[in-house]
Amino acid sequence: VDVKYRTAATATGGRDGRTRTEDGKLDLQLAIPKEIGGPGGDGVNPEQLFAAGYAACFLSSVKGAGQKLKVRVSPESTVKATVGIGTNPEGGYGLAIELAISLPEVDPTQAQQVIELAHQICPYSNATEITSMFA
């Protein structure tokens, strides 16, 4: 990979600690959700952070794919990333990821082409396996 940008975040205390980026722009209290045995609370969790990053990154990839395919992508377009965590049959944990993409004013055939190209472009997509993607 020809790296164009690099950042780092440091976590202390694990899922019930704190995470902070090296530039200090992101500094968050973490909390373990009740659904996976934690107390819940006001902190965020890694799955929320991953979902937010993936949604933003994929939408940027959609916009880039639209430009490449000469399809106008409306500013009202959205990507909702749903991230779940659970156990793998082989042991350990895994993520289940779903993307819901809304491309208003785009023909369904063209929307599918844009989404497929965006999936090839997006670094999150290249690093993960999607369980479902729908427009």
CSV table of N, CA and C in Angstrom, one decimal:
chain,number,residue,atom,x,y,z
A,1,VAL,N,0.9,-1.2,0.0
A,1,VAL,CA,0.0,0.0,0.0
A,1,VAL,C,0.9,1.2,0.0
A,2,ASP,N,0.6,2.1,-0.9
A,2,ASP,CA,1.3,3.4,-1.0
A,2,ASP,C,0.6,4.4,0.0
A,3,VAL,N,1.1,4.5,1.2
A,3,VAL,CA,0.4,5.3,2.2
A,3,VAL,C,0.4,6.8,2.0
A,4,LYS,N,-0.7,7.4,1.9
A,4,LYS,CA,-0.8,8.9,1.7
A,4,LYS,C,-1.1,9.6,3.0
A,5,TYR,N,-1.7,8.9,3.9
A,5,TYR,CA,-2.1,9.6,5.2
A,5,TYR,C,-2.0,8.5,6.3
A,6,ARG,N,-1.5,8.9,7.4
A,6,ARG,CA,-1.4,8.0,8.6
A,6,ARG,C,-1.8,8.7,9.8
A,7,THR,N,-2.5,8.0,10.7
A,7,THR,CA,-2.9,8.5,12.0
A,7,THR,C,-2.8,7.4,13.0
A,8,ALA,N,-2.9,7.7,14.3
A,8,ALA,CA,-2.8,6.7,15.3
A,8,ALA,C,-3.7,7.1,16.5
A,9,ALA,N,-4.3,6.1,17.1
A,9,ALA,CA,-5.1,6.3,18.3
A,9,ALA,C,-4.5,5.3,19.4
A,10,THR,N,-4.6,5.8,20.6
A,10,THR,CA,-4.1,4.9,21.7
A,10,THR,C,-5.3,4.7,22.6
A,11,ALA,N,-5.5,3.4,23.0
A,11,ALA,CA,-6.5,3.1,23.9
A,11,ALA,C,-5.9,2.7,25.2
A,12,THR,N,-6.5,3.1,26.3
A,12,THR,CA,-6.1,2.6,27.7
A,12,THR,C,-7.3,2.0,28.3
A,13,GLY,N,-7.2,1.0,29.0
A,13,GLY,CA,-8.3,0.3,29.8
A,13,GLY,C,-9.2,-0.6,28.9
A,14,GLY,N,-8.9,-0.8,27.7
A,14,GLY,CA,-9.7,-1.6,26.8
A,14,GLY,C,-11.0,-1.1,26.5
A,15,ARG,N,-12.0,-2.0,26.4
A,15,ARG,CA,-13.4,-1.6,26.0
A,15,ARG,C,-14.1,-0.7,27.0
A,16,ASP,N,-13.6,-0.6,28.2
A,16,ASP,CA,-14.2,0.2,29.3
A,16,ASP,C,-13.2,1.3,29.7
A,17,GLY,N,-12.3,1.7,28.8
A,17,GLY,CA,-11.4,2.7,29.1
A,17,GLY,C,-11.6,4.0,28.3
A,18,ARG,N,-10.5,4.4,27.6
A,18,ARG,CA,-10.6,5.7,26.9
A,18,ARG,C,-9.7,5.5,25.6
A,19,THR,N,-10.1,6.2,24.6
A,19,THR,CA,-9.3,6.2,23.3
A,19,THR,C,-9.1,7.6,22.9
A,20,ARG,N,-7.9,7.9,22.4
A,20,ARG,CA,-7.5,9.2,22.0
A,20,ARG,C,-6.6,9.2,20.8
A,21,THR,N,-6.9,10.0,19.8
A,21,THR,CA,-6.0,10.1,18.6
A,21,THR,C,-4.8,11.0,19.0
A,22,GLU,N,-3.7,10.7,18.3
A,22,GLU,CA,-2.4,11.4,18.6
A,22,GLU,C,-2.5,12.9,18.5
A,23,ASP,N,-3.5,13.4,17.6
A,23,ASP,CA,-3.6,14.9,17.5
A,23,ASP,C,-4.6,15.5,18.5
A,24,GLY,N,-5.3,14.6,19.3
A,24,GLY,CA,-6.2,15.0,20.3
A,24,GLY,C,-7.6,15.4,19.8
A,25,LYS,N,-7.8,15.3,18.5
A,25,LYS,CA,-9.1,15.7,17.9
A,25,LYS,C,-10.2,14.7,18.3
A,26,LEU,N,-9.9,13.5,18.6
A,26,LEU,CA,-10.8,12.5,19.1
A,26,LEU,C,-10.3,12.0,20.5
A,27,ASP,N,-11.1,12.2,21.5
A,27,ASP,CA,-10.8,11.8,22.8
A,27,ASP,C,-12.1,11.3,23.5
A,28,LEU,N,-12.2,10.0,23.6
A,28,LEU,CA,-13.5,9.4,24.0
A,28,LEU,C,-13.4,8.4,25.1
A,29,GLN,N,-14.5,8.5,26.0
A,29,GLN,CA,-14.7,7.5,27.0
A,29,GLN,C,-15.3,6.3,26.3
A,30,LEU,N,-14.8,5.1,26.6
A,30,LEU,CA,-15.4,3.9,26.1
A,30,LEU,C,-16.3,3.2,27.1
A,31,ALA,N,-17.2,2.4,26.6
A,31,ALA,CA,-18.1,1.7,27.5
A,31,ALA,C,-18.5,0.4,26.8
A,32,ILE,N,-18.6,-0.7,27.6
A,32,ILE,CA,-19.0,-2.0,27.1
A,32,ILE,C,-20.5,-2.1,27.1
A,33,PRO,N,-21.1,-2.3,25.9
A,33,PRO,CA,-22.6,-2.4,25.8
A,33,PRO,C,-23.1,-3.5,26.7
A,34,LYS,N,-24.3,-3.3,27.3
A,34,LYS,CA,-24.9,-4.3,28.1
A,34,LYS,C,-25.1,-5.7,27.3
A,35,GLU,N,-25.4,-5.5,26.0
A,35,GLU,CA,-25.6,-6.7,25.2
A,35,GLU,C,-24.5,-7.7,25.1
A,36,ILE,N,-23.3,-7.2,25.5
A,36,ILE,CA,-22.1,-8.2,25.5
A,36,ILE,C,-21.5,-8.2,26.8
A,37,GLY,N,-22.3,-8.0,27.9
A,37,GLY,CA,-21.9,-8.2,29.2
A,37,GLY,C,-21.4,-7.0,30.0
A,38,GLY,N,-21.4,-5.9,29.4
A,38,GLY,CA,-20.9,-4.7,30.1
A,38,GLY,C,-22.0,-3.9,30.8
A,39,PRO,N,-21.6,-2.8,31.5
A,39,PRO,CA,-22.5,-2.0,32.2
A,39,PRO,C,-23.3,-1.0,31.3
A,40,GLY,N,-22.9,-0.9,30.1
A,40,GLY,CA,-23.5,0.2,29.2
A,40,GLY,C,-22.9,1.5,29.7
A,41,GLY,N,-23.7,2.5,29.6
A,41,GLY,CA,-23.2,3.8,30.1
A,41,GLY,C,-23.1,4.8,28.9
A,42,ASP,N,-22.4,5.9,29.2
A,42,ASP,CA,-22.4,7.1,28.3
A,42,ASP,C,-21.2,6.9,27.3
A,43,GLY,N,-20.3,6.0,27.5
A,43,GLY,CA,-19.2,5.9,26.5
A,43,GLY,C,-19.6,5.3,25.2
A,44,VAL,N,-18.7,5.4,24.2
A,44,VAL,CA,-18.9,4.8,22.9
A,44,VAL,C,-18.2,3.5,22.9
A,45,ASN,N,-18.4,2.7,21.9
A,45,ASN,CA,-17.7,1.4,21.8
A,45,ASN,C,-17.1,1.3,20.4
A,46,PRO,N,-16.1,0.4,20.3
A,46,PRO,CA,-15.4,0.2,19.0
A,46,PRO,C,-16.3,0.0,17.8
A,47,GLU,N,-17.4,-0.7,18.0
A,47,GLU,CA,-18.3,-1.0,16.9
A,47,GLU,C,-19.0,0.3,16.4
A,48,GLN,N,-19.3,1.2,17.3
A,48,GLN,CA,-19.9,2.5,16.9
A,48,GLN,C,-18.9,3.3,16.1
A,49,LEU,N,-17.6,3.3,16.6
A,49,LEU,CA,-16.6,4.0,15.9
A,49,LEU,C,-16.4,3.4,14.5
A,50,PHE,N,-16.3,2.1,14.4
A,50,PHE,CA,-16.1,1.4,13.1
A,50,PHE,C,-17.3,1.7,12.1
A,51,ALA,N,-18.5,1.7,12.7
A,51,ALA,CA,-19.7,2.0,11.8
A,51,ALA,C,-19.7,3.4,11.3
A,52,ALA,N,-19.3,4.4,12.1
A,52,ALA,CA,-19.2,5.8,11.7
A,52,ALA,C,-18.2,5.9,10.6
A,53,GLY,N,-17.0,5.3,10.9
A,53,GLY,CA,-15.9,5.5,9.9
A,53,GLY,C,-16.3,4.8,8.6
A,54,TYR,N,-16.8,3.6,8.6
A,54,TYR,CA,-17.2,2.9,7.4
A,54,TYR,C,-18.2,3.6,6.6
A,55,ALA,N,-19.3,4.1,7.3
A,55,ALA,CA,-20.3,4.9,6.6
A,55,ALA,C,-19.8,6.1,5.8
A,56,ALA,N,-18.9,6.8,6.5
A,56,ALA,CA,-18.4,8.0,5.9
A,56,ALA,C,-17.4,7.7,4.7
A,57,CYS,N,-16.6,6.7,4.9
A,57,CYS,CA,-15.6,6.3,3.9
A,57,CYS,C,-16.4,5.7,2.7
A,58,PHE,N,-17.4,4.9,2.9
A,58,PHE,CA,-18.1,4.3,1.8
A,58,PHE,C,-18.8,5.3,1.0
A,59,LEU,N,-19.4,6.3,1.7
A,59,LEU,CA,-20.1,7.4,1.0
A,59,LEU,C,-19.1,8.2,0.1
A,60,SER,N,-18.0,8.4,0.6
A,60,SER,CA,-16.9,9.1,-0.2
A,60,SER,C,-16.6,8.2,-1.4
A,61,SER,N,-16.5,6.9,-1.2
A,61,SER,CA,-16.2,6.0,-2.3
A,61,SER,C,-17.4,6.0,-3.3
A,62,VAL,N,-18.6,6.1,-2.9
A,62,VAL,CA,-19.8,6.2,-3.8
A,62,VAL,C,-19.7,7.5,-4.6
A,63,LYS,N,-19.3,8.6,-4.0
A,63,LYS,CA,-19.2,9.9,-4.7
A,63,LYS,C,-18.1,9.7,-5.8
A,64,GLY,N,-16.9,9.1,-5.4
A,64,GLY,CA,-15.9,8.9,-6.4
A,64,GLY,C,-16.3,8.0,-7.5
A,65,ALA,N,-17.0,6.9,-7.2
A,65,ALA,CA,-17.5,6.0,-8.2
A,65,ALA,C,-18.5,6.7,-9.1
A,66,GLY,N,-19.3,7.6,-8.6
A,66,GLY,CA,-20.3,8.3,-9.4
A,66,GLY,C,-19.5,9.2,-10.4
A,67,GLN,N,-18.5,9.9,-9.9
A,67,GLN,CA,-17.7,10.7,-10.8
A,67,GLN,C,-17.1,9.9,-12.0
A,68,LYS,N,-16.5,8.8,-11.6
A,68,LYS,CA,-15.9,7.9,-12.6
A,68,LYS,C,-16.8,7.4,-13.6
A,69,LEU,N,-18.1,7.0,-13.2
A,69,LEU,CA,-19.1,6.5,-14.0
A,69,LEU,C,-20.0,7.6,-14.7
A,70,LYS,N,-19.7,8.8,-14.3
A,70,LYS,CA,-20.5,10.0,-14.8
A,70,LYS,C,-21.9,9.9,-14.4
A,71,VAL,N,-22.1,9.5,-13.1
A,71,VAL,CA,-23.5,9.4,-12.6
A,71,VAL,C,-23.5,10.5,-11.4
A,72,ARG,N,-24.5,11.4,-11.5
A,72,ARG,CA,-24.6,12.4,-10.5
A,72,ARG,C,-25.1,11.8,-9.2
A,73,VAL,N,-24.3,11.9,-8.1
A,73,VAL,CA,-24.7,11.5,-6.8
A,73,VAL,C,-25.2,12.7,-6.0
A,74,SER,N,-26.4,12.6,-5.6
A,74,SER,CA,-27.1,13.7,-4.9
A,74,SER,C,-26.4,14.0,-3.5
A,75,PRO,N,-26.3,15.2,-3.1
A,75,PRO,CA,-25.8,15.5,-1.7
A,75,PRO,C,-26.7,14.9,-0.6
A,76,GLU,N,-27.9,14.5,-1.0
A,76,GLU,CA,-28.8,13.9,0.0
A,76,GLU,C,-28.5,12.4,0.1
A,77,SER,N,-27.6,11.8,-0.6
A,77,SER,CA,-27.3,10.4,-0.6
A,77,SER,C,-26.7,10.0,0.8
A,78,THR,N,-27.0,8.8,1.3
A,78,THR,CA,-26.6,8.4,2.6
A,78,THR,C,-26.1,7.0,2.6
A,79,VAL,N,-25.3,6.7,3.5
A,79,VAL,CA,-24.8,5.3,3.8
A,79,VAL,C,-25.0,5.0,5.3
A,80,LYS,N,-25.7,4.0,5.6
A,80,LYS,CA,-25.9,3.6,7.0
A,80,LYS,C,-25.1,2.3,7.1
A,81,ALA,N,-24.1,2.3,8.0
A,81,ALA,CA,-23.4,1.1,8.3
A,81,ALA,C,-23.8,0.5,9.6
A,82,THR,N,-24.3,-0.7,9.6
A,82,THR,CA,-24.7,-1.4,10.8
A,82,THR,C,-23.6,-2.5,11.1
A,83,VAL,N,-23.0,-2.4,12.3
A,83,VAL,CA,-22.0,-3.3,12.7
A,83,VAL,C,-22.4,-4.1,14.0
A,84,GLY,N,-22.4,-5.4,13.9
A,84,GLY,CA,-22.7,-6.2,15.0
A,84,GLY,C,-21.4,-7.0,15.4
A,85,ILE,N,-21.3,-7.4,16.6
A,85,ILE,CA,-20.2,-8.3,17.1
A,85,ILE,C,-20.8,-9.5,17.7
A,86,GLY,N,-20.1,-10.6,17.5
A,86,GLY,CA,-20.5,-11.9,18.1
A,86,GLY,C,-19.4,-12.9,18.0
A,87,THR,N,-19.7,-14.1,18.4
A,87,THR,CA,-18.7,-15.1,18.4
A,87,THR,C,-18.7,-15.9,17.1
A,88,ASN,N,-17.5,-16.3,16.7
A,88,ASN,CA,-17.3,-17.2,15.5
A,88,ASN,C,-17.5,-18.6,15.9
A,89,PRO,N,-18.0,-19.5,15.0
A,89,PRO,CA,-18.1,-20.9,15.3
A,89,PRO,C,-16.7,-21.5,15.6
A,90,GLU,N,-15.6,-20.9,15.0
A,90,GLU,CA,-14.3,-21.5,15.2
A,90,GLU,C,-13.7,-21.0,16.5
A,91,GLY,N,-14.3,-20.1,17.2
A,91,GLY,CA,-13.8,-19.4,18.3
A,91,GLY,C,-13.4,-18.0,18.0
A,92,GLY,N,-13.3,-17.2,19.0
A,92,GLY,CA,-13.0,-15.8,18.8
A,92,GLY,C,-14.2,-15.0,18.5
A,93,TYR,N,-14.0,-13.8,18.1
A,93,TYR,CA,-15.1,-12.9,17.8
A,93,TYR,C,-15.0,-12.4,16.3
A,94,GLY,N,-16.2,-12.0,15.8
A,94,GLY,CA,-16.2,-11.5,14.4
A,94,GLY,C,-17.2,-10.4,14.4
A,95,LEU,N,-17.2,-9.6,13.3
A,95,LEU,CA,-18.1,-8.6,13.0
A,95,LEU,C,-19.1,-9.0,11.9
A,96,ALA,N,-20.3,-8.6,12.0
A,96,ALA,CA,-21.3,-8.7,11.0
A,96,ALA,C,-21.6,-7.3,10.5
A,97,ILE,N,-21.4,-7.0,9.2
A,97,ILE,CA,-21.5,-5.6,8.7
A,97,ILE,C,-22.6,-5.6,7.6
A,98,GLU,N,-23.5,-4.6,7.7
A,98,GLU,CA,-24.5,-4.4,6.7
A,98,GLU,C,-24.4,-2.9,6.3
A,99,LEU,N,-24.5,-2.7,5.0
A,99,LEU,CA,-24.5,-1.3,4.5
A,99,LEU,C,-25.9,-1.1,3.8
A,100,ALA,N,-26.5,0.0,4.1
A,100,ALA,CA,-27.8,0.4,3.5
A,100,ALA,C,-27.4,1.8,2.8
A,101,ILE,N,-27.5,1.8,1.5
A,101,ILE,CA,-27.1,2.9,0.7
A,101,ILE,C,-28.4,3.5,0.0
A,102,SER,N,-28.5,4.8,0.2
A,102,SER,CA,-29.6,5.5,-0.4
A,102,SER,C,-29.0,6.5,-1.5
A,103,LEU,N,-29.4,6.3,-2.7
A,103,LEU,CA,-28.9,7.2,-3.8
A,103,LEU,C,-30.2,7.8,-4.5
A,104,PRO,N,-30.8,8.8,-3.9
A,104,PRO,CA,-32.0,9.4,-4.5
A,104,PRO,C,-31.6,10.0,-5.9
A,105,GLU,N,-32.6,9.9,-6.7
A,105,GLU,CA,-32.5,10.4,-8.1
A,105,GLU,C,-31.6,9.6,-9.0
A,106,VAL,N,-31.1,8.5,-8.6
A,106,VAL,CA,-30.3,7.6,-9.4
A,106,VAL,C,-31.0,6.4,-9.9
A,107,ASP,N,-31.0,6.2,-11.2
A,107,ASP,CA,-31.6,5.0,-11.7
A,107,ASP,C,-31.1,3.7,-11.0
A,108,PRO,N,-32.0,2.8,-10.7
A,108,PRO,CA,-31.6,1.6,-9.9
A,108,PRO,C,-30.4,0.8,-10.6
A,109,THR,N,-30.4,0.7,-11.9
A,109,THR,CA,-29.3,0.0,-12.6
A,109,THR,C,-28.0,0.8,-12.4
A,110,GLN,N,-28.0,2.1,-12.6
A,110,GLN,CA,-26.8,2.9,-12.4
A,110,GLN,C,-26.4,2.9,-10.9
A,111,ALA,N,-27.4,2.9,-10.0
A,111,ALA,CA,-27.1,2.9,-8.6
A,111,ALA,C,-26.3,1.6,-8.2
A,112,GLN,N,-26.7,0.5,-8.8
A,112,GLN,CA,-26.0,-0.8,-8.5
A,112,GLN,C,-24.6,-0.7,-9.0
A,113,GLN,N,-24.4,-0.1,-10.2
A,113,GLN,CA,-23.0,0.0,-10.8
A,113,GLN,C,-22.2,0.9,-9.9
A,114,VAL,N,-22.7,2.0,-9.4
A,114,VAL,CA,-22.0,2.9,-8.5
A,114,VAL,C,-21.6,2.2,-7.2
A,115,ILE,N,-22.5,1.5,-6.6
A,115,ILE,CA,-22.3,0.8,-5.4
A,115,ILE,C,-21.2,-0.3,-5.6
A,116,GLU,N,-21.3,-1.1,-6.6
A,116,GLU,CA,-20.3,-2.1,-6.9
A,116,GLU,C,-18.9,-1.5,-7.0
A,117,LEU,N,-18.8,-0.4,-7.8
A,117,LEU,CA,-17.5,0.2,-7.9
A,117,LEU,C,-17.0,0.8,-6.6
A,118,ALA,N,-17.9,1.4,-5.9
A,118,ALA,CA,-17.6,2.0,-4.6
A,118,ALA,C,-17.0,0.9,-3.6
A,119,HIS,N,-17.6,-0.3,-3.7
A,119,HIS,CA,-17.2,-1.4,-2.9
A,119,HIS,C,-15.8,-1.8,-3.2
A,120,GLN,N,-15.4,-1.7,-4.5
A,120,GLN,CA,-14.0,-2.0,-4.9
A,120,GLN,C,-13.0,-1.0,-4.5
A,121,ILE,N,-13.5,0.3,-4.4
A,121,ILE,CA,-12.7,1.4,-4.1
A,121,ILE,C,-12.4,1.6,-2.6
A,122,CYS,N,-13.5,1.4,-1.8
A,122,CYS,CA,-13.5,1.7,-0.4
A,122,CYS,C,-12.4,0.9,0.4
A,123,PRO,N,-11.5,1.5,1.1
A,123,PRO,CA,-10.6,0.7,1.9
A,123,PRO,C,-11.2,-0.1,3.0
A,124,TYR,N,-12.3,0.4,3.6
A,124,TYR,CA,-13.0,-0.4,4.6
A,124,TYR,C,-13.5,-1.7,4.0
A,125,SER,N,-14.1,-1.6,2.8
A,125,SER,CA,-14.6,-2.8,2.1
A,125,SER,C,-13.5,-3.7,1.7
A,126,ASN,N,-12.3,-3.2,1.4
A,126,ASN,CA,-11.2,-4.0,1.0
A,126,ASN,C,-10.6,-4.7,2.2
A,127,ALA,N,-10.9,-4.2,3.4
A,127,ALA,CA,-10.3,-4.8,4.6
A,127,ALA,C,-11.3,-5.7,5.4
A,128,THR,N,-12.6,-5.8,4.9
A,128,THR,CA,-13.6,-6.5,5.6
A,128,THR,C,-14.4,-7.4,4.7
A,129,GLU,N,-15.3,-8.2,5.2
A,129,GLU,CA,-16.3,-8.9,4.5
A,129,GLU,C,-17.7,-8.5,4.9
A,130,ILE,N,-18.4,-8.0,3.9
A,130,ILE,CA,-19.8,-7.5,4.1
A,130,ILE,C,-20.8,-8.7,4.2
A,131,THR,N,-21.7,-8.6,5.1
A,131,THR,CA,-22.7,-9.7,5.2
A,131,THR,C,-23.9,-9.4,4.3
A,132,SER,N,-24.2,-8.1,4.1
A,132,SER,CA,-25.2,-7.7,3.2
A,132,SER,C,-25.1,-6.2,2.8
A,133,MET,N,-25.4,-5.9,1.6
A,133,MET,CA,-25.4,-4.5,1.1
A,133,MET,C,-26.6,-4.3,0.3
A,134,PHE,N,-27.4,-3.3,0.6
A,134,PHE,CA,-28.6,-3.1,-0.2
A,134,PHE,C,-28.8,-1.6,-0.4
A,135,ALA,N,-29.4,-1.2,-1.5
A,135,ALA,CA,-29.6,0.2,-1.9
A,135,ALA,C,-31.0,0.5,-1.4
